[in-house]
């Protein structure tokens, strides 16, 4: 029971009936018609913008259209106690006390089903948290985790089929630095060689020591003389242990993902290339240059041609690069 969607449909029907009676002309769609809360400084319970939308096509002032609609709404809906016309033509509707009594009684009778609507069952894939797999979550990640899980719960509550996805960004420099940090901790434990503290890109946390000890104890790798030689294997084991830390953090919040999708697997399967090809065929990508981000020093910014996605077609303020240097 959503009062806004209920009266959006009722007012749409009234407008259609008024057009049939040749009292007004309607545009082709109702996409811009809204029912929302009345601003707190004004009288009324809900507000409707119908008069503003109909003004141009009817060649009348919004206030004139609002006056016409007010008369017909009061006649059509006995639950409307009053309608106040606000500049430049908003209809602010006040309900009767009797309406609120009945409406709230219905809400209370719904109990745990309040807010649920099974009219449009859809499939959703909700990707959330997706922190880099380089260690345990921090408070900001947990905040995002809770928000994502609440969205999922609302979708499920409304009868939708939902998959909860964690996207594991296991490619790039941060992963190599993470794996190198584990390697240096292993060398420190095995050969008493001090962990390099002068390299800012490394991860010095205690959890790195714990991951290193687990790899040693489980004898997952036989020798550690050559980092490049064992990099792939060490990376795989290190990320696996890091994901365990992350899932432990999430489980403490009562959050469980259905899928962990690994970026490296997308590369391996050729899905990145095939997706780019599809975007090219749809003329949604191109080679071009972009300006330096506001956070970047212009002197340090290298302007170059790169593959860009036409995200500005979908409401973004500029097109975005699809590939790093």
mmCIF file of C-alpha atoms in Angstrom:
data_model
loop_
_atom_site.group_PDB
_atom_site.id
_atom_site.type_symbol
_atom_site.label_atom_id
_atom_site.label_comp_id
_atom_site.label_asym_id
_atom_site.label_seq_id
_atom_site.Cartn_x
_atom_site.Cartn_y
_atom_site.Cartn_z
ATOM 1 C CA UNK A 1 0.000 0.000 0.000
ATOM 2 C CA UNK A 2 1.883 2.978 -1.315
ATOM 3 C CA UNK A 3 -0.249 6.111 -1.078
ATOM 4 C CA UNK A 4 1.804 7.841 -3.787
ATOM 5 C CA UNK A 5 1.463 5.067 -6.393
ATOM 6 C CA UNK A 6 -2.225 4.556 -5.510
ATOM 7 C CA UNK A 7 -3.123 8.193 -6.161
ATOM 8 C CA UNK A 8 -0.814 8.446 -9.150
ATOM 9 C CA UNK A 9 -2.966 5.785 -10.841
ATOM 10 C CA UNK A 10 -6.244 7.311 -9.636
ATOM 11 C CA UNK A 11 -5.351 10.794 -10.904
ATOM 12 C CA UNK A 12 -4.119 9.373 -14.224
ATOM 13 C CA UNK A 13 -7.530 7.723 -14.677
ATOM 14 C CA UNK A 14 -9.303 10.977 -13.798
ATOM 15 C CA UNK A 15 -7.238 12.881 -16.399
ATOM 16 C CA UNK A 16 -8.090 10.295 -19.071
ATOM 17 C CA UNK A 17 -11.800 10.626 -18.210
ATOM 18 C CA UNK A 18 -11.568 14.431 -18.415
ATOM 19 C CA UNK A 19 -10.002 14.160 -21.863
ATOM 20 C CA UNK A 20 -12.845 11.915 -23.015
ATOM 21 C CA UNK A 21 -15.252 14.606 -21.828
ATOM 22 C CA UNK A 22 -13.154 17.114 -23.858
ATOM 23 C CA UNK A 23 -12.403 19.172 -20.761
ATOM 24 C CA UNK A 24 -8.625 18.905 -21.227
ATOM 25 C CA UNK A 25 -6.042 17.696 -23.739
ATOM 26 C CA UNK A 26 -3.408 15.165 -22.676
ATOM 27 C CA UNK A 27 0.151 14.626 -23.889
ATOM 28 C CA UNK A 28 1.265 11.183 -25.093
ATOM 29 C CA UNK A 29 2.526 9.867 -21.753
ATOM 30 C CA UNK A 30 2.404 10.375 -18.005
ATOM 31 C CA UNK A 31 6.114 9.836 -17.317
ATOM 32 C CA UNK A 32 6.519 13.269 -15.727
ATOM 33 C CA UNK A 33 3.370 13.139 -13.604
ATOM 34 C CA UNK A 34 4.323 12.945 -9.922
ATOM 35 C CA UNK A 35 2.597 12.487 -6.591
ATOM 36 C CA UNK A 36 4.852 13.361 -3.660
ATOM 37 C CA UNK A 37 4.875 14.835 -0.177
ATOM 38 C CA UNK A 38 3.708 18.426 0.092
ATOM 39 C CA UNK A 39 6.559 20.749 1.196
ATOM 40 C CA UNK A 40 6.423 21.018 5.000
ATOM 41 C CA UNK A 41 5.831 24.785 4.957
ATOM 42 C CA UNK A 42 2.639 24.366 2.864
ATOM 43 C CA UNK A 43 -0.782 22.876 3.645
ATOM 44 C CA UNK A 44 -1.700 19.458 2.321
ATOM 45 C CA UNK A 45 -0.667 15.801 2.602
ATOM 46 C CA UNK A 46 0.347 15.015 -0.995
ATOM 47 C CA UNK A 47 1.245 17.219 -3.950
ATOM 48 C CA UNK A 48 0.502 16.745 -7.665
ATOM 49 C CA UNK A 49 2.134 18.521 -10.642
ATOM 50 C CA UNK A 50 -0.592 17.682 -13.216
ATOM 51 C CA UNK A 51 -1.566 21.322 -13.894
ATOM 52 C CA UNK A 52 2.020 22.283 -14.778
ATOM 53 C CA UNK A 53 2.292 19.394 -17.252
ATOM 54 C CA UNK A 54 -1.014 20.180 -18.954
ATOM 55 C CA UNK A 55 -0.539 23.942 -19.175
ATOM 56 C CA UNK A 56 1.363 24.077 -22.483
ATOM 57 C CA UNK A 57 -0.682 21.548 -24.469
ATOM 58 C CA UNK A 58 -3.933 23.215 -23.306
ATOM 59 C CA UNK A 59 -2.557 26.721 -23.946
ATOM 60 C CA UNK A 60 -3.610 27.881 -20.484
ATOM 61 C CA UNK A 61 -1.878 29.116 -17.348
ATOM 62 C CA UNK A 62 -1.028 26.367 -14.824
ATOM 63 C CA UNK A 63 -3.257 28.041 -12.220
ATOM 64 C CA UNK A 64 -6.275 27.932 -14.582
ATOM 65 C CA UNK A 65 -5.704 24.215 -15.224
ATOM 66 C CA UNK A 66 -5.223 23.683 -11.475
ATOM 67 C CA UNK A 67 -8.581 25.337 -10.719
ATOM 68 C CA UNK A 68 -10.338 23.059 -13.251
ATOM 69 C CA UNK A 69 -8.650 19.959 -11.849
ATOM 70 C CA UNK A 70 -9.419 20.972 -8.252
ATOM 71 C CA UNK A 71 -13.159 21.129 -8.961
ATOM 72 C CA UNK A 72 -13.165 17.710 -10.642
ATOM 73 C CA UNK A 73 -10.938 16.066 -8.012
ATOM 74 C CA UNK A 74 -13.118 17.271 -5.108
ATOM 75 C CA UNK A 75 -16.148 15.877 -6.941
ATOM 76 C CA UNK A 76 -14.433 12.573 -7.802
ATOM 77 C CA UNK A 77 -12.637 11.842 -4.509
ATOM 78 C CA UNK A 78 -14.761 12.319 -1.341
ATOM 79 C CA UNK A 79 -11.639 11.514 0.748
ATOM 80 C CA UNK A 80 -10.122 14.849 -0.368
ATOM 81 C CA UNK A 81 -10.924 17.326 2.426
ATOM 82 C CA UNK A 82 -9.409 20.259 0.550
ATOM 83 C CA UNK A 83 -7.053 21.101 -2.323
ATOM 84 C CA UNK A 84 -4.739 24.095 -2.064
ATOM 85 C CA UNK A 85 -3.281 25.597 -5.241
ATOM 86 C CA UNK A 86 0.338 26.662 -4.770
ATOM 87 C CA UNK A 87 2.555 28.629 -7.161
ATOM 88 C CA UNK A 88 2.937 28.136 -10.046
ATOM 89 C CA UNK A 89 0.106 25.559 -10.128
ATOM 90 C CA UNK A 90 0.807 22.654 -7.784
ATOM 91 C CA UNK A 91 -2.215 20.867 -6.322
ATOM 92 C CA UNK A 92 -1.629 20.221 -2.609
ATOM 93 C CA UNK A 93 -4.189 17.689 -1.448
ATOM 94 C CA UNK A 94 -5.413 17.293 2.139
ATOM 95 C CA UNK A 95 -7.181 14.060 3.168
ATOM 96 C CA UNK A 96 -10.113 13.753 5.578
ATOM 97 C CA UNK A 97 -9.565 12.345 9.091
ATOM 98 C CA UNK A 98 -11.844 9.433 8.185
ATOM 99 C CA UNK A 99 -9.601 8.546 5.222
ATOM 100 C CA UNK A 100 -6.519 8.378 7.464
ATOM 101 C CA UNK A 101 -8.327 6.196 10.002
ATOM 102 C CA UNK A 102 -9.289 3.673 7.300
ATOM 103 C CA UNK A 103 -5.907 3.808 5.574
ATOM 104 C CA UNK A 104 -3.922 3.264 8.791
ATOM 105 C CA UNK A 105 -6.240 0.436 9.880
ATOM 106 C CA UNK A 106 -5.520 -1.340 6.587
ATOM 107 C CA UNK A 107 -1.777 -0.840 7.101
ATOM 108 C CA UNK A 108 -1.935 -2.321 10.610
ATOM 109 C CA UNK A 109 -3.906 -5.324 9.333
ATOM 110 C CA UNK A 110 -1.181 -6.042 6.763
ATOM 111 C CA UNK A 111 1.310 -6.613 9.622
ATOM 112 C CA UNK A 112 4.593 -8.046 8.247
ATOM 113 C CA UNK A 113 3.288 -7.796 4.662
ATOM 114 C CA UNK A 114 3.188 -3.980 4.830
ATOM 115 C CA UNK A 115 4.915 -2.475 1.806
ATOM 116 C CA UNK A 116 5.017 -5.724 -0.135
ATOM 117 C CA UNK A 117 3.909 -5.768 -3.754
ATOM 118 C CA UNK A 118 4.093 -8.886 -5.921
ATOM 119 C CA UNK A 119 2.678 -7.316 -9.090
ATOM 120 C CA UNK A 120 5.973 -7.203 -11.016
ATOM 121 C CA UNK A 121 8.330 -10.040 -10.125
ATOM 122 C CA UNK A 122 11.759 -9.433 -11.674
ATOM 123 C CA UNK A 123 15.273 -10.849 -11.589
ATOM 124 C CA UNK A 124 18.003 -8.702 -10.052
ATOM 125 C CA UNK A 125 21.759 -9.047 -9.709
ATOM 126 C CA UNK A 126 22.892 -6.784 -6.854
ATOM 127 C CA UNK A 127 26.673 -6.315 -6.717
ATOM 128 C CA UNK A 128 27.820 -4.749 -3.461
ATOM 129 C CA UNK A 129 30.815 -4.391 -1.123
ATOM 130 C CA UNK A 130 33.390 -5.619 -3.719
ATOM 131 C CA UNK A 131 36.330 -4.228 -1.738
ATOM 132 C CA UNK A 132 39.789 -5.043 -3.099
ATOM 133 C CA UNK A 133 40.779 -8.525 -1.873
ATOM 134 C CA UNK A 134 43.890 -7.224 -0.118
ATOM 135 C CA UNK A 135 42.741 -7.643 3.479
ATOM 136 C CA UNK A 136 39.840 -7.400 5.941
ATOM 137 C CA UNK A 137 37.028 -4.878 5.556
ATOM 138 C CA UNK A 138 37.076 -1.461 7.213
ATOM 139 C CA UNK A 139 34.092 0.467 8.640
ATOM 140 C CA UNK A 140 33.305 2.141 5.294
ATOM 141 C CA UNK A 141 33.095 -1.220 3.522
ATOM 142 C CA UNK A 142 30.789 -2.528 6.261
ATOM 143 C CA UNK A 143 28.516 0.494 5.859
ATOM 144 C CA UNK A 144 28.207 -0.246 2.140
ATOM 145 C CA UNK A 145 27.638 -3.925 2.920
ATOM 146 C CA UNK A 146 24.665 -3.122 5.156
ATOM 147 C CA UNK A 147 23.135 -0.737 2.608
ATOM 148 C CA UNK A 148 23.507 -3.332 -0.170
ATOM 149 C CA UNK A 149 21.984 -6.091 1.941
ATOM 150 C CA UNK A 150 19.012 -3.902 2.897
ATOM 151 C CA UNK A 151 18.339 -3.234 -0.808
ATOM 152 C CA UNK A 152 18.469 -6.994 -1.457
ATOM 153 C CA UNK A 153 16.083 -7.697 1.455
ATOM 154 C CA UNK A 154 13.575 -5.141 0.137
ATOM 155 C CA UNK A 155 13.688 -6.678 -3.351
ATOM 156 C CA UNK A 156 13.210 -10.207 -1.941
ATOM 157 C CA UNK A 157 10.400 -8.959 0.334
ATOM 158 C CA UNK A 158 8.594 -7.786 -2.810
ATOM 159 C CA UNK A 159 8.806 -11.256 -4.357
ATOM 160 C CA UNK A 160 11.758 -10.671 -6.688
ATOM 161 C CA UNK A 161 14.467 -13.192 -7.502
ATOM 162 C CA UNK A 162 17.788 -11.726 -6.335
ATOM 163 C CA UNK A 163 21.429 -12.780 -6.666
ATOM 164 C CA UNK A 164 23.941 -11.150 -4.300
ATOM 165 C CA UNK A 165 27.276 -10.710 -6.049
ATOM 166 C CA UNK A 166 30.740 -9.760 -4.815
ATOM 167 C CA UNK A 167 33.045 -8.643 -7.633
ATOM 168 C CA UNK A 168 36.630 -9.622 -6.794
ATOM 169 C CA UNK A 169 39.095 -7.196 -8.373
ATOM 170 C CA UNK A 170 42.046 -9.625 -8.461
ATOM 171 C CA UNK A 171 43.948 -7.889 -11.282
ATOM 172 C CA UNK A 172 46.255 -4.873 -11.317
ATOM 173 C CA UNK A 173 49.106 -3.356 -9.335
ATOM 174 C CA UNK A 174 47.397 -3.476 -5.931
ATOM 175 C CA UNK A 175 47.171 -7.283 -6.205
ATOM 176 C CA UNK A 176 50.846 -7.610 -7.151
ATOM 177 C CA UNK A 177 51.811 -5.378 -4.191
ATOM 178 C CA UNK A 178 49.572 -7.410 -1.889
ATOM 179 C CA UNK A 179 51.142 -10.686 -3.049
ATOM 180 C CA UNK A 180 54.622 -9.179 -2.744
ATOM 181 C CA UNK A 181 53.791 -8.150 0.842
ATOM 182 C CA UNK A 182 52.863 -11.755 1.677
ATOM 183 C CA UNK A 183 56.094 -12.923 0.016
ATOM 184 C CA UNK A 184 58.245 -10.538 2.094
ATOM 185 C CA UNK A 185 56.508 -11.732 5.291
ATOM 186 C CA UNK A 186 57.223 -15.335 4.324
ATOM 187 C CA UNK A 187 60.899 -14.476 3.766
ATOM 188 C CA UNK A 188 60.921 -12.640 7.114
ATOM 189 C CA UNK A 189 59.534 -15.722 8.899
ATOM 190 C CA UNK A 190 61.711 -18.285 7.121
ATOM 191 C CA UNK A 191 64.981 -16.354 6.816
ATOM 192 C CA UNK A 192 64.650 -13.632 9.480
ATOM 193 C CA UNK A 193 65.026 -10.983 6.768
ATOM 194 C CA UNK A 194 63.315 -7.728 7.828
ATOM 195 C CA UNK A 195 60.138 -6.677 5.996
ATOM 196 C CA UNK A 196 60.939 -3.593 3.841
ATOM 197 C CA UNK A 197 59.349 -0.593 5.563
ATOM 198 C CA UNK A 198 60.474 2.018 3.021
ATOM 199 C CA UNK A 199 58.066 0.862 0.295
ATOM 200 C CA UNK A 200 54.744 2.706 0.621
ATOM 201 C CA UNK A 201 52.942 0.476 -1.840
ATOM 202 C CA UNK A 202 53.296 -2.627 0.383
ATOM 203 C CA UNK A 203 50.711 -3.814 2.930
ATOM 204 C CA UNK A 204 52.310 -3.925 6.416
ATOM 205 C CA UNK A 205 49.268 -5.138 8.426
ATOM 206 C CA UNK A 206 49.420 -8.022 10.905
ATOM 207 C CA UNK A 207 46.899 -9.979 8.824
ATOM 208 C CA UNK A 208 49.615 -10.286 6.132
ATOM 209 C CA UNK A 209 51.766 -12.136 8.693
ATOM 210 C CA UNK A 210 48.831 -14.459 9.439
ATOM 211 C CA UNK A 211 48.334 -15.193 5.726
ATOM 212 C CA UNK A 212 52.071 -15.865 5.308
ATOM 213 C CA UNK A 213 52.062 -18.295 8.270
ATOM 214 C CA UNK A 214 49.095 -20.215 6.864
ATOM 215 C CA UNK A 215 50.796 -20.624 3.478
ATOM 216 C CA UNK A 216 53.950 -21.892 5.197
ATOM 217 C CA UNK A 217 52.082 -24.210 7.600
ATOM 218 C CA UNK A 218 49.932 -25.755 4.878
ATOM 219 C CA UNK A 219 53.062 -26.301 2.717
ATOM 220 C CA UNK A 220 51.178 -24.924 -0.264
ATOM 221 C CA UNK A 221 54.439 -23.852 -1.959
ATOM 222 C CA UNK A 222 57.723 -25.773 -1.640
ATOM 223 C CA UNK A 223 60.313 -23.038 -2.167
ATOM 224 C CA UNK A 224 60.377 -19.227 -2.081
ATOM 225 C CA UNK A 225 63.642 -18.354 -3.824
ATOM 226 C CA UNK A 226 62.102 -16.697 -6.869
ATOM 227 C CA UNK A 227 59.050 -14.410 -6.499
ATOM 228 C CA UNK A 228 58.259 -14.191 -10.225
ATOM 229 C CA UNK A 229 58.371 -17.969 -10.556
ATOM 230 C CA UNK A 230 55.809 -18.563 -7.803
ATOM 231 C CA UNK A 231 53.808 -15.347 -8.290
ATOM 232 C CA UNK A 232 50.640 -16.883 -9.799
ATOM 233 C CA UNK A 233 50.453 -19.632 -7.206
ATOM 234 C CA UNK A 234 51.226 -17.310 -4.287
ATOM 235 C CA UNK A 235 48.702 -14.747 -5.561
ATOM 236 C CA UNK A 236 45.972 -17.409 -5.733
ATOM 237 C CA UNK A 237 46.589 -18.644 -2.181
ATOM 238 C CA UNK A 238 46.950 -15.128 -0.757
ATOM 239 C CA UNK A 239 43.686 -13.907 -2.302
ATOM 240 C CA UNK A 240 41.920 -17.056 -1.102
ATOM 241 C CA UNK A 241 42.996 -16.337 2.486
ATOM 242 C CA UNK A 242 42.049 -12.652 2.138
ATOM 243 C CA UNK A 243 38.570 -13.597 0.879
ATOM 244 C CA UNK A 244 38.190 -15.788 3.974
ATOM 245 C CA UNK A 245 38.859 -12.709 6.141
ATOM 246 C CA UNK A 246 36.333 -10.670 4.145
ATOM 247 C CA UNK A 247 33.604 -13.340 4.319
ATOM 248 C CA UNK A 248 34.229 -13.673 8.076
ATOM 249 C CA UNK A 249 33.671 -9.900 8.441
ATOM 250 C CA UNK A 250 30.485 -10.125 6.352
ATOM 251 C CA UNK A 251 29.190 -13.148 8.253
ATOM 252 C CA UNK A 252 29.514 -11.201 11.523
ATOM 253 C CA UNK A 253 27.073 -8.709 9.944
ATOM 254 C CA UNK A 254 24.779 -11.538 8.844
ATOM 255 C CA UNK A 255 25.579 -10.936 5.172
ATOM 256 C CA UNK A 256 26.132 -13.830 2.748
ATOM 257 C CA UNK A 257 26.839 -13.435 -0.987
ATOM 258 C CA UNK A 258 25.620 -15.978 -3.552
ATOM 259 C CA UNK A 259 28.520 -15.427 -5.965
ATOM 260 C CA UNK A 260 32.100 -14.227 -5.901
ATOM 261 C CA UNK A 261 32.947 -13.216 -9.477
ATOM 262 C CA UNK A 262 36.693 -12.912 -10.169
ATOM 263 C CA UNK A 263 37.981 -10.307 -12.621
ATOM 264 C CA UNK A 264 40.860 -12.616 -13.599
ATOM 265 C CA UNK A 265 38.322 -15.238 -14.706
ATOM 266 C CA UNK A 266 36.605 -12.712 -16.961
ATOM 267 C CA UNK A 267 39.950 -12.061 -18.666
ATOM 268 C CA UNK A 268 40.715 -15.767 -18.898
ATOM 269 C CA UNK A 269 37.333 -16.531 -20.489
ATOM 270 C CA UNK A 270 37.711 -13.693 -23.011
ATOM 271 C CA UNK A 271 34.569 -11.985 -21.693
ATOM 272 C CA UNK A 272 36.221 -8.553 -21.498
ATOM 273 C CA UNK A 273 37.167 -8.590 -25.193
ATOM 274 C CA UNK A 274 33.799 -9.950 -26.320
ATOM 275 C CA UNK A 275 31.963 -7.275 -24.307
ATOM 276 C CA UNK A 276 34.091 -4.490 -25.834
ATOM 277 C CA UNK A 277 33.339 -5.898 -29.304
ATOM 278 C CA UNK A 278 29.608 -5.815 -28.578
ATOM 279 C CA UNK A 279 29.906 -2.196 -27.405
ATOM 280 C CA UNK A 280 31.813 -1.313 -30.592
ATOM 281 C CA UNK A 281 29.081 -2.835 -32.743
ATOM 282 C CA UNK A 282 26.493 -0.752 -30.888
ATOM 283 C CA UNK A 283 28.661 2.365 -31.403
ATOM 284 C CA UNK A 284 28.972 2.896 -27.640
ATOM 285 C CA UNK A 285 32.778 3.091 -27.485
ATOM 286 C CA UNK A 286 35.368 5.148 -29.336
ATOM 287 C CA UNK A 287 38.999 6.253 -29.161
ATOM 288 C CA UNK A 288 39.354 9.771 -27.805
ATOM 289 C CA UNK A 289 41.009 12.023 -25.241
ATOM 290 C CA UNK A 290 39.672 13.148 -21.871
ATOM 291 C CA UNK A 291 40.593 16.067 -19.666
ATOM 292 C CA UNK A 292 42.486 15.610 -16.412
ATOM 293 C CA UNK A 293 40.227 14.760 -13.426
ATOM 294 C CA UNK A 294 39.764 17.622 -10.930
ATOM 295 C CA UNK A 295 41.729 15.666 -8.331
ATOM 296 C CA UNK A 296 44.715 15.294 -10.662
ATOM 297 C CA UNK A 297 47.486 17.850 -11.138
ATOM 298 C CA UNK A 298 47.302 18.987 -14.762
ATOM 299 C CA UNK A 299 51.098 18.998 -14.956
ATOM 300 C CA UNK A 300 51.125 15.285 -14.062
ATOM 301 C CA UNK A 301 48.315 14.381 -16.465
ATOM 302 C CA UNK A 302 49.262 12.679 -19.714
ATOM 303 C CA UNK A 303 46.663 13.378 -22.378
ATOM 304 C CA UNK A 304 46.439 10.396 -24.722
ATOM 305 C CA UNK A 305 43.988 8.597 -26.939
ATOM 306 C CA UNK A 306 42.216 5.774 -25.151
ATOM 307 C CA UNK A 307 39.120 3.627 -25.430
ATOM 308 C CA UNK A 308 36.152 5.566 -24.006
ATOM 309 C CA UNK A 309 32.615 4.452 -23.170
ATOM 310 C CA UNK A 310 29.783 6.859 -24.092
ATOM 311 C CA UNK A 311 28.514 7.048 -20.502
ATOM 312 C CA UNK A 312 27.306 10.623 -21.139
ATOM 313 C CA UNK A 313 24.423 9.041 -23.095
ATOM 314 C CA UNK A 314 23.207 7.572 -19.812
ATOM 315 C CA UNK A 315 23.316 10.645 -17.576
ATOM 316 C CA UNK A 316 27.046 10.803 -16.753
ATOM 317 C CA UNK A 317 28.777 14.204 -16.910
ATOM 318 C CA UNK A 318 31.434 12.865 -19.323
ATOM 319 C CA UNK A 319 32.517 9.736 -21.158
ATOM 320 C CA UNK A 320 34.649 7.298 -19.168
ATOM 321 C CA UNK A 321 37.813 5.321 -20.052
ATOM 322 C CA UNK A 322 37.427 1.551 -20.340
ATOM 323 C CA UNK A 323 41.111 0.684 -20.077
ATOM 324 C CA UNK A 324 44.019 1.869 -17.973
ATOM 325 C CA UNK A 325 47.395 2.633 -19.490
#
